[in-house]
Short mmCIF file of C-alpha atoms in Angstrom, two decimals:
data_model
loop_
_atom_site.label_atom_id
_atom_site.label_comp_id
_atom_site.label_asym_id
_atom_site.label_seq_id
_atom_site.Cartn_x
_atom_site.Cartn_y
_atom_site.Cartn_z
CA UNK A 18 -81.54 118.47 32.59
CA UNK A 19 -82.46 118.96 36.24
CA UNK A 20 -85.09 121.71 36.63
CA UNK A 21 -83.83 124.85 38.34
CA UNK A 22 -85.00 125.87 41.79
CA UNK A 23 -86.11 129.49 42.24
CA UNK A 24 -83.44 131.91 43.52
CA UNK A 25 -83.09 132.15 47.28
CA UNK A 26 -84.39 135.28 49.01
CA UNK A 27 -82.56 134.85 52.33
CA UNK A 28 -79.06 136.20 52.96
CA UNK A 29 -77.92 133.95 55.86
CA UNK A 30 -76.87 130.39 55.07
CA UNK A 31 -79.07 128.65 57.64
CA UNK A 32 -82.08 130.68 56.52
CA UNK A 33 -81.31 129.67 52.92
CA UNK A 34 -81.33 126.01 53.96
CA UNK A 35 -84.71 126.48 55.67
CA UNK A 36 -86.08 128.26 52.62
CA UNK A 37 -84.99 125.52 50.22
CA UNK A 38 -86.20 122.69 52.48
CA UNK A 39 -89.63 124.28 52.80
CA UNK A 40 -89.82 124.94 49.07
CA UNK A 41 -89.17 121.23 48.47
CA UNK A 42 -91.79 120.26 51.11
CA UNK A 43 -89.40 118.33 53.32
CA UNK A 44 -90.67 117.49 56.80
CA UNK A 45 -89.91 119.65 59.87
CA UNK A 46 -87.86 116.77 61.31
CA UNK A 47 -85.69 116.68 58.17
CA UNK A 48 -85.22 120.44 58.41
CA UNK A 49 -84.10 120.12 62.03
CA UNK A 50 -81.66 117.30 61.25
CA UNK A 51 -80.12 118.97 58.18
CA UNK A 52 -79.58 122.24 60.06
CA UNK A 53 -77.89 120.33 62.87
CA UNK A 54 -75.39 118.63 60.55
CA UNK A 55 -74.57 121.80 58.61
CA UNK A 56 -73.92 123.69 61.87
CA UNK A 57 -71.79 120.80 63.15
CA UNK A 58 -69.81 120.69 59.87
CA UNK A 59 -69.05 124.44 59.94
CA UNK A 60 -68.19 124.56 63.64
CA UNK A 61 -66.00 121.47 63.51
CA UNK A 62 -63.88 123.01 60.77
CA UNK A 63 -63.84 126.32 62.66
CA UNK A 64 -62.36 124.88 65.84
CA UNK A 65 -59.24 127.02 65.43
CA UNK A 66 -61.33 130.17 65.63
CA UNK A 67 -61.56 130.83 61.90
CA UNK A 68 -64.99 130.02 60.53
CA UNK A 69 -65.17 129.29 56.82
CA UNK A 70 -68.18 129.34 54.55
CA UNK A 71 -68.99 125.88 53.07
CA UNK A 72 -68.55 127.46 49.63
CA UNK A 73 -64.85 127.79 50.47
CA UNK A 74 -64.60 124.14 51.47
CA UNK A 75 -64.81 121.02 49.36
CA UNK A 76 -64.05 117.31 49.15
CA UNK A 77 -61.16 117.22 51.69
CA UNK A 78 -63.26 118.98 54.34
CA UNK A 79 -66.34 116.85 53.75
CA UNK A 80 -64.34 113.62 53.80
CA UNK A 81 -62.44 114.70 56.94
CA UNK A 82 -65.73 115.44 58.69
CA UNK A 83 -67.27 112.10 57.71
CA UNK A 84 -64.09 110.25 58.75
CA UNK A 85 -64.26 111.95 62.15
CA UNK A 86 -67.85 110.79 62.59
CA UNK A 87 -66.94 107.19 61.74
CA UNK A 88 -63.59 106.91 63.57
CA UNK A 89 -63.89 109.25 66.54
CA UNK A 90 -67.62 109.48 67.18
CA UNK A 91 -68.17 105.90 65.97
CA UNK A 92 -71.64 106.72 64.63
CA UNK A 93 -73.82 104.10 63.00
CA UNK A 94 -74.06 103.73 59.22
CA UNK A 95 -77.52 105.32 59.22
CA UNK A 96 -76.26 108.39 61.12
CA UNK A 97 -73.27 108.57 58.78
CA UNK A 98 -75.59 108.51 55.77
CA UNK A 99 -77.80 111.16 57.34
CA UNK A 100 -74.85 113.54 57.77
CA UNK A 101 -73.73 112.94 54.18
CA UNK A 102 -77.25 113.55 52.84
CA UNK A 103 -77.38 116.87 54.72
CA UNK A 104 -74.07 118.03 53.24
CA UNK A 105 -75.01 116.92 49.72
CA UNK A 106 -78.28 118.84 50.07
CA UNK A 107 -76.31 121.91 51.19
CA UNK A 108 -73.96 121.86 48.20
CA UNK A 109 -76.40 120.76 45.51
CA UNK A 110 -79.68 122.42 46.45
CA UNK A 111 -78.61 125.49 48.43
CA UNK A 112 -75.16 126.47 47.13
CA UNK A 113 -75.96 124.93 43.69
CA UNK A 114 -72.46 123.48 43.44
CA UNK A 115 -72.19 120.39 41.24
CA UNK A 116 -68.65 119.08 41.36
CA UNK A 117 -67.26 115.63 40.42
CA UNK A 118 -66.03 114.99 43.95
CA UNK A 119 -69.59 114.93 45.24
CA UNK A 120 -70.36 111.80 43.23
CA UNK A 121 -67.13 110.12 44.38
CA UNK A 122 -67.99 110.23 48.08
CA UNK A 123 -69.04 106.71 49.03
CA UNK A 124 -71.89 106.04 51.39
CA UNK A 125 -71.30 103.48 54.15
CA UNK A 126 -73.04 100.16 53.63
CA UNK A 127 -76.43 99.96 55.29
CA UNK A 128 -76.60 97.22 57.91
CA UNK A 129 -79.79 95.21 57.62
CA UNK A 130 -80.89 93.89 60.98
CA UNK A 131 -83.71 91.56 61.95
CA UNK A 132 -86.30 93.74 63.71
CA UNK A 133 -87.27 93.11 67.31
CA UNK A 134 -90.76 91.58 67.37
CA UNK A 135 -93.07 90.84 70.28
CA UNK A 136 -95.21 87.72 70.50
CA UNK A 137 -98.98 88.16 70.77
CA UNK A 138 -98.82 87.36 74.49
CA UNK A 139 -96.07 89.96 74.97
CA UNK A 140 -98.10 92.60 73.12
CA UNK A 141 -101.11 91.80 75.31
CA UNK A 142 -98.91 92.05 78.42
CA UNK A 143 -97.55 95.46 77.42
CA UNK A 144 -100.98 96.85 76.49
CA UNK A 145 -102.42 95.64 79.80
CA UNK A 146 -100.02 97.96 81.66
CA UNK A 147 -101.11 101.06 79.73
CA UNK A 148 -104.12 103.29 80.21
CA UNK A 149 -105.72 106.47 78.94
CA UNK A 150 -104.95 108.04 75.58
CA UNK A 151 -101.50 106.40 75.37
CA UNK A 152 -103.12 102.96 75.68
CA UNK A 153 -105.47 103.81 72.81
CA UNK A 154 -102.56 105.05 70.69
CA UNK A 155 -100.49 101.91 71.37
CA UNK A 156 -103.44 99.68 70.46
CA UNK A 157 -104.08 101.73 67.33
CA UNK A 158 -100.45 101.51 66.14
CA UNK A 159 -100.32 97.75 66.74
CA UNK A 160 -103.77 97.23 65.20
CA UNK A 161 -103.02 99.19 62.02
CA UNK A 162 -99.25 99.05 61.53
CA UNK A 163 -98.99 102.84 61.39
CA UNK A 164 -95.76 104.64 62.21
CA UNK A 165 -95.63 106.77 65.36
CA UNK A 166 -96.10 110.15 63.66
CA UNK A 167 -98.75 108.77 61.30
CA UNK A 168 -100.87 107.96 64.35
CA UNK A 169 -100.11 111.24 66.11
CA UNK A 170 -101.03 113.32 63.05
CA UNK A 171 -104.42 111.73 62.42
CA UNK A 172 -107.19 114.24 61.85
CA UNK A 173 -110.92 113.83 62.38
CA UNK A 174 -111.57 113.55 58.65
CA UNK A 175 -109.13 110.63 58.34
CA UNK A 176 -111.26 108.17 60.34
CA UNK A 177 -114.15 106.47 58.52
CA UNK A 178 -116.30 104.50 60.98
CA UNK A 179 -118.76 103.39 58.30
CA UNK A 180 -116.13 101.60 56.19
CA UNK A 181 -113.89 100.78 59.19
CA UNK A 182 -110.83 102.34 57.57
CA UNK A 183 -108.28 105.03 58.40
CA UNK A 184 -106.68 107.15 55.69
CA UNK A 185 -102.99 107.77 56.38
CA UNK A 186 -102.17 110.99 54.56
CA UNK A 187 -98.75 112.15 53.40
CA UNK A 188 -96.91 109.26 54.97
CA UNK A 189 -93.26 108.46 54.29
CA UNK A 190 -92.49 109.42 50.69
CA UNK A 191 -95.51 111.79 50.63
CA UNK A 192 -97.85 108.89 49.84
CA UNK A 193 -101.38 108.28 51.10
CA UNK A 194 -102.64 104.83 51.99
CA UNK A 195 -105.61 103.15 53.63
CA UNK A 196 -105.40 100.87 56.67
CA UNK A 197 -108.06 99.01 58.59
CA UNK A 198 -109.79 100.47 61.64
CA UNK A 199 -109.87 97.60 64.14
CA UNK A 200 -113.50 96.99 65.04
CA UNK A 201 -112.54 96.38 68.67
CA UNK A 202 -111.17 99.94 68.83
CA UNK A 203 -114.20 101.66 67.31
CA UNK A 204 -115.93 102.49 70.66
CA UNK A 205 -112.72 103.90 72.17
CA UNK A 206 -112.03 105.87 68.99
CA UNK A 207 -115.52 107.38 69.13
CA UNK A 208 -114.90 108.39 72.75
CA UNK A 209 -111.58 109.96 71.76
CA UNK A 210 -113.36 111.86 68.99
CA UNK A 211 -115.85 113.23 71.53
CA UNK A 212 -112.97 114.38 73.76
CA UNK A 213 -111.33 116.06 70.75
CA UNK A 214 -114.66 117.70 69.89
CA UNK A 215 -114.89 119.20 73.38
CA UNK A 216 -111.35 120.60 73.02
CA UNK A 217 -112.12 121.98 69.56
CA UNK A 218 -115.28 123.71 70.79
CA UNK A 219 -113.39 125.20 73.77
CA UNK A 220 -110.74 126.59 71.40
CA UNK A 221 -113.40 128.10 69.15
CA UNK A 222 -115.12 129.82 72.09
CA UNK A 223 -111.93 131.68 73.03
CA UNK A 224 -110.98 132.18 69.35
CA UNK A 225 -107.64 130.40 69.58
CA UNK A 226 -105.54 129.89 66.44
CA UNK A 227 -106.55 126.95 64.27
CA UNK A 228 -104.41 123.87 63.75
CA UNK A 229 -101.63 123.63 61.19
CA UNK A 230 -102.70 122.57 57.69
CA UNK A 231 -100.32 121.36 54.94
CA UNK A 232 -99.01 122.95 51.76
CA UNK A 233 -100.18 126.55 52.16
CA UNK A 234 -103.81 125.40 52.19
CA UNK A 235 -104.39 128.12 54.75
CA UNK A 236 -103.46 130.78 52.16
CA UNK A 237 -106.13 129.55 49.79
CA UNK A 238 -108.73 128.85 52.48
CA UNK A 239 -107.85 131.11 55.47
CA UNK A 240 -110.27 129.46 57.93
CA UNK A 241 -109.67 125.81 57.01
CA UNK A 242 -107.45 125.28 60.07
CA UNK A 243 -110.40 126.21 62.30
CA UNK A 244 -112.75 123.57 60.88
CA UNK A 245 -113.70 120.42 62.77
CA UNK A 246 -112.61 118.03 60.03
CA UNK A 247 -109.00 119.27 60.14
CA UNK A 248 -108.72 119.12 63.94
CA UNK A 249 -106.34 116.58 65.50
CA UNK A 250 -107.81 113.30 66.68
CA UNK A 251 -105.18 113.33 69.47
CA UNK A 252 -104.81 117.02 70.35
CA UNK A 253 -102.20 118.23 72.82
CA UNK A 254 -103.63 119.52 76.12
CA UNK A 255 -101.36 122.58 75.84
CA UNK A 256 -100.85 125.24 73.19
CA UNK A 257 -97.43 125.67 71.57
CA UNK A 258 -95.64 128.02 69.19
CA UNK A 259 -95.42 126.80 65.59
CA UNK A 260 -91.66 126.96 64.81
CA UNK A 261 -92.27 127.83 61.16
CA UNK A 262 -95.04 130.41 61.38
CA UNK A 263 -94.52 131.65 64.95
CA UNK A 264 -98.28 131.32 65.57
CA UNK A 265 -99.51 129.97 68.91
CA UNK A 266 -101.84 127.09 68.17
CA UNK A 267 -102.79 123.60 69.31
CA UNK A 268 -100.47 120.86 68.11
CA UNK A 269 -101.12 117.12 68.17
CA UNK A 270 -100.12 115.08 71.21
CA UNK A 271 -96.36 115.14 71.85
CA UNK A 272 -94.82 111.87 70.66
CA UNK A 273 -92.61 111.44 73.72
CA UNK A 274 -95.69 110.95 75.86
CA UNK A 275 -96.41 107.62 74.16
CA UNK A 276 -92.73 106.66 74.11
CA UNK A 277 -92.42 107.16 77.88
CA UNK A 278 -95.65 105.29 78.61
CA UNK A 279 -94.60 102.34 76.43
CA UNK A 280 -91.17 102.15 78.04
CA UNK A 281 -92.77 102.00 81.47
CA UNK A 282 -95.27 99.32 80.35
CA UNK A 283 -92.50 97.17 78.85
CA UNK A 284 -90.61 97.23 82.16
CA UNK A 285 -93.77 96.34 84.12
CA UNK A 286 -94.46 93.45 81.71
CA UNK A 287 -90.98 92.05 82.41
CA UNK A 288 -89.87 92.10 78.76
CA UNK A 289 -86.09 92.33 78.32
CA UNK A 290 -85.86 92.50 74.52
CA UNK A 291 -85.45 95.98 72.98
CA UNK A 292 -88.88 97.56 72.45
CA UNK A 293 -89.78 100.91 70.92
CA UNK A 294 -93.01 102.29 69.47
CA UNK A 295 -91.85 101.02 66.06
CA UNK A 296 -91.76 97.50 67.51
CA UNK A 297 -95.57 97.57 67.48
CA UNK A 298 -95.45 98.08 63.69
CA UNK A 299 -92.96 95.21 63.30
CA UNK A 300 -95.19 92.98 65.42
CA UNK A 301 -98.27 93.93 63.38
CA UNK A 302 -96.59 92.85 60.12
CA UNK A 303 -95.15 89.64 61.56
CA UNK A 304 -98.44 88.56 63.13
CA UNK A 305 -100.34 89.21 59.88
CA UNK A 306 -97.90 87.06 57.91
CA UNK A 307 -98.07 84.43 60.64
CA UNK A 308 -101.86 84.35 60.18
CA UNK A 309 -101.46 83.68 56.44
CA UNK A 310 -101.99 87.22 55.05
CA UNK A 311 -100.53 87.70 51.58
CA UNK A 312 -97.22 89.58 51.66
CA UNK A 313 -98.43 92.06 49.01
CA UNK A 314 -101.34 93.00 51.26
CA UNK A 315 -98.96 93.52 54.17
CA UNK A 316 -96.75 95.64 51.89
CA UNK A 317 -99.68 97.92 51.03
CA UNK A 318 -100.79 98.21 54.66
CA UNK A 319 -97.28 99.20 55.74
CA UNK A 320 -96.81 101.59 52.82
CA UNK A 321 -93.57 99.99 51.59
CA UNK A 322 -92.53 100.99 48.06
CA UNK A 323 -90.71 97.71 47.48
CA UNK A 324 -91.81 94.27 48.62
CA UNK A 325 -88.18 93.47 49.47
CA UNK A 326 -88.55 95.78 52.48
CA UNK A 327 -91.53 93.74 53.66
CA UNK A 328 -89.63 90.49 53.11
CA UNK A 329 -87.57 91.15 56.25
CA UNK A 330 -90.54 89.91 58.30
CA UNK A 331 -90.41 86.52 56.58
CA UNK A 332 -86.95 86.06 58.12
CA UNK A 333 -88.45 86.75 61.53
CA UNK A 334 -91.07 84.08 60.87
CA UNK A 335 -88.45 81.52 59.86
CA UNK A 336 -86.58 82.02 63.10
CA UNK A 337 -89.75 82.04 65.20
CA UNK A 338 -91.16 78.93 63.54
CA UNK A 339 -88.14 76.80 64.35
CA UNK A 340 -88.89 74.65 61.31
CA UNK A 341 -85.28 73.59 60.75
CA UNK A 342 -83.98 71.18 63.35
CA UNK A 343 -80.44 71.52 64.67
CA UNK A 344 -78.13 68.53 63.99
CA UNK A 345 -77.37 68.51 67.71
CA UNK A 346 -80.93 67.38 68.41
CA UNK A 347 -80.30 64.13 66.53
CA UNK A 348 -77.35 63.33 68.80
CA UNK A 349 -78.69 64.33 72.17
CA UNK A 350 -82.07 63.44 73.68
CA UNK A 351 -84.45 66.35 74.23
#
């Protein structure tokens, strides 16, 4: 039998969702997304002015909402699945309603697409048009294959210059892994660490709140968030309010800063293919496989649970290699 969750202490529905999400250690981004879809679901069915509690709704309302997303909003399959996951979480984990209709709701098929990948020359061109801390972050993500937030959330204690490795903690699926620290980045990383040290010392002098630490570690060790080892490697220049605790403290660098800088660099480099920060991770994997790295090694570096996820990059290589000749080439001179 499925183990029971503790009873909820909150009275309002949205607060109950927050309470359950935090009990299950879901990420802040998941909390934000799930709250959005539950609000949307309730408001969409309350368009006539009569709001109903989700407990008073069921399969017809859920299916009508999902049909609206697919037919009227024309959302992608991933967005459709995200909305369904939020509603299933609401009914199963918050309202503790287990009904047969929940298992009968079909998820839309996930569309597998070949990822956009840059060539080595294109990566060099993009990086050449970046500077400052965003340039270091872009180089780090391409050089290690880390996801955007994995790079942003690096702490001082995660970088090991002696062994030339970086420990990626609590990555997707709450798993830790180890990636290489590119030797060419070591001097710039040391400089970034010195800049972070200066910021940390300035915060300590004015007794500002320490940084966020995971899993109630602060309750067990109240001053751990003030220690140097837990400080962000890429701290934000400004303080912000922690949405969960309400404490004003220093967060890591805002992710949109890198996204904007990369978008500008891509335009300056004259690249027309779709490029996002995640494209650097795709390029990292493809270039490793192109260099003859074993696919299992690439799987471990990327943190994929299943090698089939990593196999998508072999399709990119097949297209890029052009190993299969078109029959047209045997008819027409090149």
